């Protein structure tokens, strides 16, 4: 009962050997393919992500370095101008009510000197340190204007050093601008400030061009700068009129403006998922962000995934074909032997396996064939024995018995001649009692001492001769009671 239940359970799971063998072959082949493909995909995604991070980090660092270099150049320019001999004497000359020819010459030289820098700056002007009025400008329309409350005047006057005024909207230029200022010290007393040199810059013609260079950032990448309040200071790719109008609350911009540096995956001011590299610019207090949409960063992953799926599909088809082929090669001989076994079980004892190989399947097929031959032989012997026993049982006398026995023996041995001899009363000879295929009266008796050998009829040799040429001498010793 236990064996039967186990067989039933196995049949319930796999009704055919081909099925479970194919499934196992597919599993053994596909599992490593799936694992290797998954690992390869994960590694490739990580590599693409690292590549994107490295690219944005490099762009971020390069841009920040360019911004700082640009700021340093403005600082250097103003230091050079403010240290010039004529510039340091200009304030004194302008304060005089009665100007000498030399003073007039200083004014002309100073104005020419400032005009040389107009290509880099929209306007340069000098503010008197005493009353905050513009005493000399590259644009004469602004001479005499008061700058007493302007940060470009108050901050360097207080700090006695270079000052950067953050990006603001210039009414004069009607565009976003920056201003730089530096004290001009008295030529005879280095501790006394005579004036403040101010340079105003149109950022659209300077730093914005640097930020708008999006080389290596694809179709969605952009760079942006924000002040400490998160206010956008430059033009953006996805937002019109952004400078000084758009407050960016995205985390990278806020972290950068707070003095942090790093890389993060997060939603930007549009709500789009981006990869952002951010950094603090200490010289201006800006937060700088270089970012790119994740869809573009991972675009190579999509192409790789498509290629991977195609390779996986083709590999799967090859594996399935090979699995079915191998399973068929293994199962086909088994199914043939199964069919022969079923035929033998149903009584078709002549069923045999065809032996096509010398491997284990060939050996098993040969063993089944030999077993079938053995069974067939045993059954044949059993049937012959049964017929002989039946003849012994149904016979009424010795003549009937001998005739039926000879008839059965002829059929069993496939012979055409048979004779039954009976031991004489004196026990010295065997005398013919019954024969088939020969005349009983012509059969000669033979010596009882030779129980095996030939018998004769009318002096001629006689024997039982089968259809296939084999000779079988039939003798039977029957003791009479």
JSON list of N, CA, C and O in Angstrom, two decimals, residues 211-241:
[
{"chain": "A", "resi": 211, "resn": "UNK", "atom": "N", "xyz": [27.45, 79.52, -17.34]},
{"chain": "A", "resi": 211, "resn": "UNK", "atom": "CA", "xyz": [26.46, 78.56, -16.83]},
{"chain": "A", "resi": 211, "resn": "UNK", "atom": "C", "xyz": [25.61, 77.96, -17.94]},
{"chain": "A", "resi": 211, "resn": "UNK", "atom": "O", "xyz": [25.12, 76.84, -17.80]},
{"chain": "A", "resi": 212, "resn": "UNK", "atom": "N", "xyz": [25.43, 78.71, -19.02]},
{"chain": "A", "resi": 212, "resn": "UNK", "atom": "CA", "xyz": [24.62, 78.21, -20.13]},
{"chain": "A", "resi": 212, "resn": "UNK", "atom": "C", "xyz": [25.37, 77.24, -21.02]},
{"chain": "A", "resi": 212, "resn": "UNK", "atom": "O", "xyz": [24.78, 76.62, -21.91]},
{"chain": "A", "resi": 213, "resn": "UNK", "atom": "N", "xyz": [26.66, 77.11, -20.79]},
{"chain": "A", "resi": 213, "resn": "UNK", "atom": "CA", "xyz": [27.44, 76.11, -21.52]},
{"chain": "A", "resi": 213, "resn": "UNK", "atom": "C", "xyz": [27.16, 74.74, -20.90]},
{"chain": "A", "resi": 213, "resn": "UNK", "atom": "O", "xyz": [27.68, 74.41, -19.83]},
{"chain": "A", "resi": 214, "resn": "UNK", "atom": "N", "xyz": [26.31, 73.95, -21.56]},
{"chain": "A", "resi": 214, "resn": "UNK", "atom": "CA", "xyz": [25.86, 72.67, -20.99]},
{"chain": "A", "resi": 214, "resn": "UNK", "atom": "C", "xyz": [26.53, 71.49, -21.68]},
{"chain": "A", "resi": 214, "resn": "UNK", "atom": "O", "xyz": [25.93, 70.42, -21.85]},
{"chain": "A", "resi": 215, "resn": "UNK", "atom": "N", "xyz": [27.74, 71.67, -22.07]},
{"chain": "A", "resi": 215, "resn": "UNK", "atom": "CA", "xyz": [28.49, 70.59, -22.72]},
{"chain": "A", "resi": 215, "resn": "UNK", "atom": "C", "xyz": [28.57, 69.37, -21.79]},
{"chain": "A", "resi": 215, "resn": "UNK", "atom": "O", "xyz": [28.95, 69.49, -20.62]},
{"chain": "A", "resi": 216, "resn": "UNK", "atom": "N", "xyz": [28.21, 68.20, -22.33]},
{"chain": "A", "resi": 216, "resn": "UNK", "atom": "CA", "xyz": [28.27, 66.97, -21.56]},
{"chain": "A", "resi": 216, "resn": "UNK", "atom": "C", "xyz": [27.07, 66.72, -20.68]},
{"chain": "A", "resi": 216, "resn": "UNK", "atom": "O", "xyz": [27.03, 65.73, -19.93]},
{"chain": "A", "resi": 217, "resn": "UNK", "atom": "N", "xyz": [26.04, 67.58, -20.76]},
{"chain": "A", "resi": 217, "resn": "UNK", "atom": "CA", "xyz": [24.88, 67.43, -19.88]},
{"chain": "A", "resi": 217, "resn": "UNK", "atom": "C", "xyz": [23.65, 66.94, -20.62]},
{"chain": "A", "resi": 217, "resn": "UNK", "atom": "O", "xyz": [22.55, 66.89, -20.05]},
{"chain": "A", "resi": 218, "resn": "UNK", "atom": "N", "xyz": [23.82, 66.58, -21.88]},
{"chain": "A", "resi": 218, "resn": "UNK", "atom": "CA", "xyz": [22.72, 65.97, -22.61]},
{"chain": "A", "resi": 218, "resn": "UNK", "atom": "C", "xyz": [21.59, 66.93, -22.90]},
{"chain": "A", "resi": 218, "resn": "UNK", "atom": "O", "xyz": [21.74, 68.15, -22.94]},
{"chain": "A", "resi": 219, "resn": "UNK", "atom": "N", "xyz": [20.39, 66.36, -23.07]},
{"chain": "A", "resi": 219, "resn": "UNK", "atom": "CA", "xyz": [19.21, 67.15, -23.44]},
{"chain": "A", "resi": 219, "resn": "UNK", "atom": "C", "xyz": [18.44, 67.67, -22.24]},
{"chain": "A", "resi": 219, "resn": "UNK", "atom": "O", "xyz": [17.56, 68.52, -22.40]},
{"chain": "A", "resi": 220, "resn": "UNK", "atom": "N", "xyz": [18.73, 67.16, -21.06]},
{"chain": "A", "resi": 220, "resn": "UNK", "atom": "CA", "xyz": [17.95, 67.56, -19.88]},
{"chain": "A", "resi": 220, "resn": "UNK", "atom": "C", "xyz": [18.80, 68.20, -18.80]},
{"chain": "A", "resi": 220, "resn": "UNK", "atom": "O", "xyz": [18.26, 68.72, -17.81]},
{"chain": "A", "resi": 221, "resn": "UNK", "atom": "N", "xyz": [20.12, 68.17, -18.94]},
{"chain": "A", "resi": 221, "resn": "UNK", "atom": "CA", "xyz": [21.00, 68.69, -17.90]},
{"chain": "A", "resi": 221, "resn": "UNK", "atom": "C", "xyz": [21.04, 70.20, -17.86]},
{"chain": "A", "resi": 221, "resn": "UNK", "atom": "O", "xyz": [20.85, 70.88, -18.87]},
{"chain": "A", "resi": 222, "resn": "UNK", "atom": "N", "xyz": [21.30, 70.76, -16.67]},
{"chain": "A", "resi": 222, "resn": "UNK", "atom": "CA", "xyz": [21.45, 72.19, -16.51]},
{"chain": "A", "resi": 222, "resn": "UNK", "atom": "C", "xyz": [22.21, 72.48, -15.22]},
{"chain": "A", "resi": 222, "resn": "UNK", "atom": "O", "xyz": [22.29, 71.63, -14.33]},
{"chain": "A", "resi": 223, "resn": "UNK", "atom": "N", "xyz": [22.76, 73.70, -15.15]},
{"chain": "A", "resi": 223, "resn": "UNK", "atom": "CA", "xyz": [23.42, 74.16, -13.94]},
{"chain": "A", "resi": 223, "resn": "UNK", "atom": "C", "xyz": [22.67, 75.37, -13.41]},
{"chain": "A", "resi": 223, "resn": "UNK", "atom": "O", "xyz": [22.11, 76.16, -14.19]},
{"chain": "A", "resi": 224, "resn": "UNK", "atom": "N", "xyz": [22.68, 75.54, -12.11]},
{"chain": "A", "resi": 224, "resn": "UNK", "atom": "CA", "xyz": [21.99, 76.68, -11.54]},
{"chain": "A", "resi": 224, "resn": "UNK", "atom": "C", "xyz": [22.71, 77.13, -10.28]},
{"chain": "A", "resi": 224, "resn": "UNK", "atom": "O", "xyz": [23.41, 76.35, -9.62]},
{"chain": "A", "resi": 225, "resn": "UNK", "atom": "N", "xyz": [22.54, 78.42, -9.96]},
{"chain": "A", "resi": 225, "resn": "UNK", "atom": "CA", "xyz": [23.07, 78.98, -8.73]},
{"chain": "A", "resi": 225, "resn": "UNK", "atom": "C", "xyz": [21.92, 79.64, -7.97]},
{"chain": "A", "resi": 225, "resn": "UNK", "atom": "O", "xyz": [21.00, 80.22, -8.56]},
{"chain": "A", "resi": 226, "resn": "UNK", "atom": "N", "xyz": [21.97, 79.53, -6.66]},
{"chain": "A", "resi": 226, "resn": "UNK", "atom": "CA", "xyz": [20.96, 80.15, -5.79]},
{"chain": "A", "resi": 226, "resn": "UNK", "atom": "C", "xyz": [21.68, 80.88, -4.67]},
{"chain": "A", "resi": 226, "resn": "UNK", "atom": "O", "xyz": [22.82, 80.55, -4.31]},
{"chain": "A", "resi": 227, "resn": "UNK", "atom": "N", "xyz": [21.02, 81.90, -4.13]},
{"chain": "A", "resi": 227, "resn": "UNK", "atom": "CA", "xyz": [21.58, 82.59, -2.98]},
{"chain": "A", "resi": 227, "resn": "UNK", "atom": "C", "xyz": [21.17, 81.87, -1.70]},
{"chain": "A", "resi": 227, "resn": "UNK", "atom": "O", "xyz": [20.56, 80.80, -1.74]},
{"chain": "A", "resi": 228, "resn": "UNK", "atom": "N", "xyz": [21.49, 82.45, -0.59]},
{"chain": "A", "resi": 228, "resn": "UNK", "atom": "CA", "xyz": [21.23, 81.78, 0.70]},
{"chain": "A", "resi": 228, "resn": "UNK", "atom": "C", "xyz": [19.74, 81.58, 0.97]},
{"chain": "A", "resi": 228, "resn": "UNK", "atom": "O", "xyz": [19.35, 80.73, 1.78]},
{"chain": "A", "resi": 229, "resn": "UNK", "atom": "N", "xyz": [18.88, 82.36, 0.28]},
{"chain": "A", "resi": 229, "resn": "UNK", "atom": "CA", "xyz": [17.44, 82.23, 0.45]},
{"chain": "A", "resi": 229, "resn": "UNK", "atom": "C", "xyz": [16.81, 81.27, -0.57]},
{"chain": "A", "resi": 229, "resn": "UNK", "atom": "O", "xyz": [15.58, 81.13, -0.60]},
{"chain": "A", "resi": 230, "resn": "UNK", "atom": "N", "xyz": [17.63, 80.65, -1.41]},
{"chain": "A", "resi": 230, "resn": "UNK", "atom": "CA", "xyz": [17.12, 79.73, -2.41]},
{"chain": "A", "resi": 230, "resn": "UNK", "atom": "C", "xyz": [16.61, 80.41, -3.66]},
{"chain": "A", "resi": 230, "resn": "UNK", "atom": "O", "xyz": [15.97, 79.76, -4.50]},
{"chain": "A", "resi": 231, "resn": "UNK", "atom": "N", "xyz": [16.87, 81.69, -3.82]},
{"chain": "A", "resi": 231, "resn": "UNK", "atom": "CA", "xyz": [16.40, 82.43, -4.98]},
{"chain": "A", "resi": 231, "resn": "UNK", "atom": "C", "xyz": [17.31, 82.13, -6.17]},
{"chain": "A", "resi": 231, "resn": "UNK", "atom": "O", "xyz": [18.54, 82.25, -6.08]},
{"chain": "A", "resi": 232, "resn": "UNK", "atom": "N", "xyz": [16.71, 81.74, -7.29]},
{"chain": "A", "resi": 232, "resn": "UNK", "atom": "CA", "xyz": [17.49, 81.44, -8.49]},
{"chain": "A", "resi": 232, "resn": "UNK", "atom": "C", "xyz": [18.15, 82.71, -9.00]},
{"chain": "A", "resi": 232, "resn": "UNK", "atom": "O", "xyz": [17.51, 83.77, -9.10]},
{"chain": "A", "resi": 233, "resn": "UNK", "atom": "N", "xyz": [19.44, 82.59, -9.36]},
{"chain": "A", "resi": 233, "resn": "UNK", "atom": "CA", "xyz": [20.19, 83.75, -9.80]},
{"chain": "A", "resi": 233, "resn": "UNK", "atom": "C", "xyz": [20.56, 83.71, -11.27]},
{"chain": "A", "resi": 233, "resn": "UNK", "atom": "O", "xyz": [21.08, 84.70, -11.79]},
{"chain": "A", "resi": 234, "resn": "UNK", "atom": "N", "xyz": [20.31, 82.60, -11.93]},
{"chain": "A", "resi": 234, "resn": "UNK", "atom": "CA", "xyz": [20.68, 82.51, -13.35]},
{"chain": "A", "resi": 234, "resn": "UNK", "atom": "C", "xyz": [19.51, 81.97, -14.17]},
{"chain": "A", "resi": 234, "resn": "UNK", "atom": "O", "xyz": [18.51, 81.47, -13.62]},
{"chain": "A", "resi": 235, "resn": "UNK", "atom": "N", "xyz": [19.65, 82.06, -15.48]},
{"chain": "A", "resi": 235, "resn": "UNK", "atom": "CA", "xyz": [18.61, 81.57, -16.38]},
{"chain": "A", "resi": 235, "resn": "UNK", "atom": "C", "xyz": [18.59, 80.05, -16.37]},
{"chain": "A", "resi": 235, "resn": "UNK", "atom": "O", "xyz": [19.64, 79.40, -16.34]},
{"chain": "A", "resi": 236, "resn": "UNK", "atom": "N", "xyz": [17.39, 79.47, -16.43]},
{"chain": "A", "resi": 236, "resn": "UNK", "atom": "CA", "xyz": [17.22, 78.02, -16.36]},
{"chain": "A", "resi": 236, "resn": "UNK", "atom": "C", "xyz": [16.66, 77.49, -17.67]},
{"chain": "A", "resi": 236, "resn": "UNK", "atom": "O", "xyz": [16.04, 78.22, -18.45]},
{"chain": "A", "resi": 237, "resn": "UNK", "atom": "N", "xyz": [16.86, 76.21, -17.85]},
{"chain": "A", "resi": 237, "resn": "UNK", "atom": "CA", "xyz": [16.44, 75.55, -19.09]},
{"chain": "A", "resi": 237, "resn": "UNK", "atom": "C", "xyz": [14.94, 75.36, -19.13]},
{"chain": "A", "resi": 237, "resn": "UNK", "atom": "O", "xyz": [14.31, 75.42, -20.19]},
{"chain": "A", "resi": 238, "resn": "UNK", "atom": "N", "xyz": [14.35, 75.11, -17.98]},
{"chain": "A", "resi": 238, "resn": "UNK", "atom": "CA", "xyz": [12.95, 74.71, -17.93]},
{"chain": "A", "resi": 238, "resn": "UNK", "atom": "C", "xyz": [12.03, 75.76, -17.30]},
{"chain": "A", "resi": 238, "resn": "UNK", "atom": "O", "xyz": [10.88, 75.46, -17.01]},
{"chain": "A", "resi": 239, "resn": "UNK", "atom": "N", "xyz": [12.59, 76.97, -17.07]},
{"chain": "A", "resi": 239, "resn": "UNK", "atom": "CA", "xyz": [11.76, 78.00, -16.43]},
{"chain": "A", "resi": 239, "resn": "UNK", "atom": "C", "xyz": [12.16, 79.36, -17.01]},
{"chain": "A", "resi": 239, "resn": "UNK", "atom": "O", "xyz": [13.32, 79.77, -16.89]},
{"chain": "A", "resi": 240, "resn": "UNK", "atom": "N", "xyz": [11.19, 80.03, -17.62]},
{"chain": "A", "resi": 240, "resn": "UNK", "atom": "CA", "xyz": [11.47, 81.32, -18.22]},
{"chain": "A", "resi": 240, "resn": "UNK", "atom": "C", "xyz": [11.53, 82.42, -17.15]},
{"chain": "A", "resi": 240, "resn": "UNK", "atom": "O", "xyz": [10.79, 82.39, -16.17]},
{"chain": "A", "resi": 241, "resn": "UNK", "atom": "N", "xyz": [12.42, 83.37, -17.38]},
{"chain": "A", "resi": 241, "resn": "UNK", "atom": "CA", "xyz": [12.57, 84.53, -16.49]},
{"chain": "A", "resi": 241, "resn": "UNK", "atom": "C", "xyz": [12.79, 84.09, -15.03]},
{"chain": "A", "resi": 241, "resn": "UNK", "atom": "O", "xyz": [12.19, 84.64, -14.11]}
]
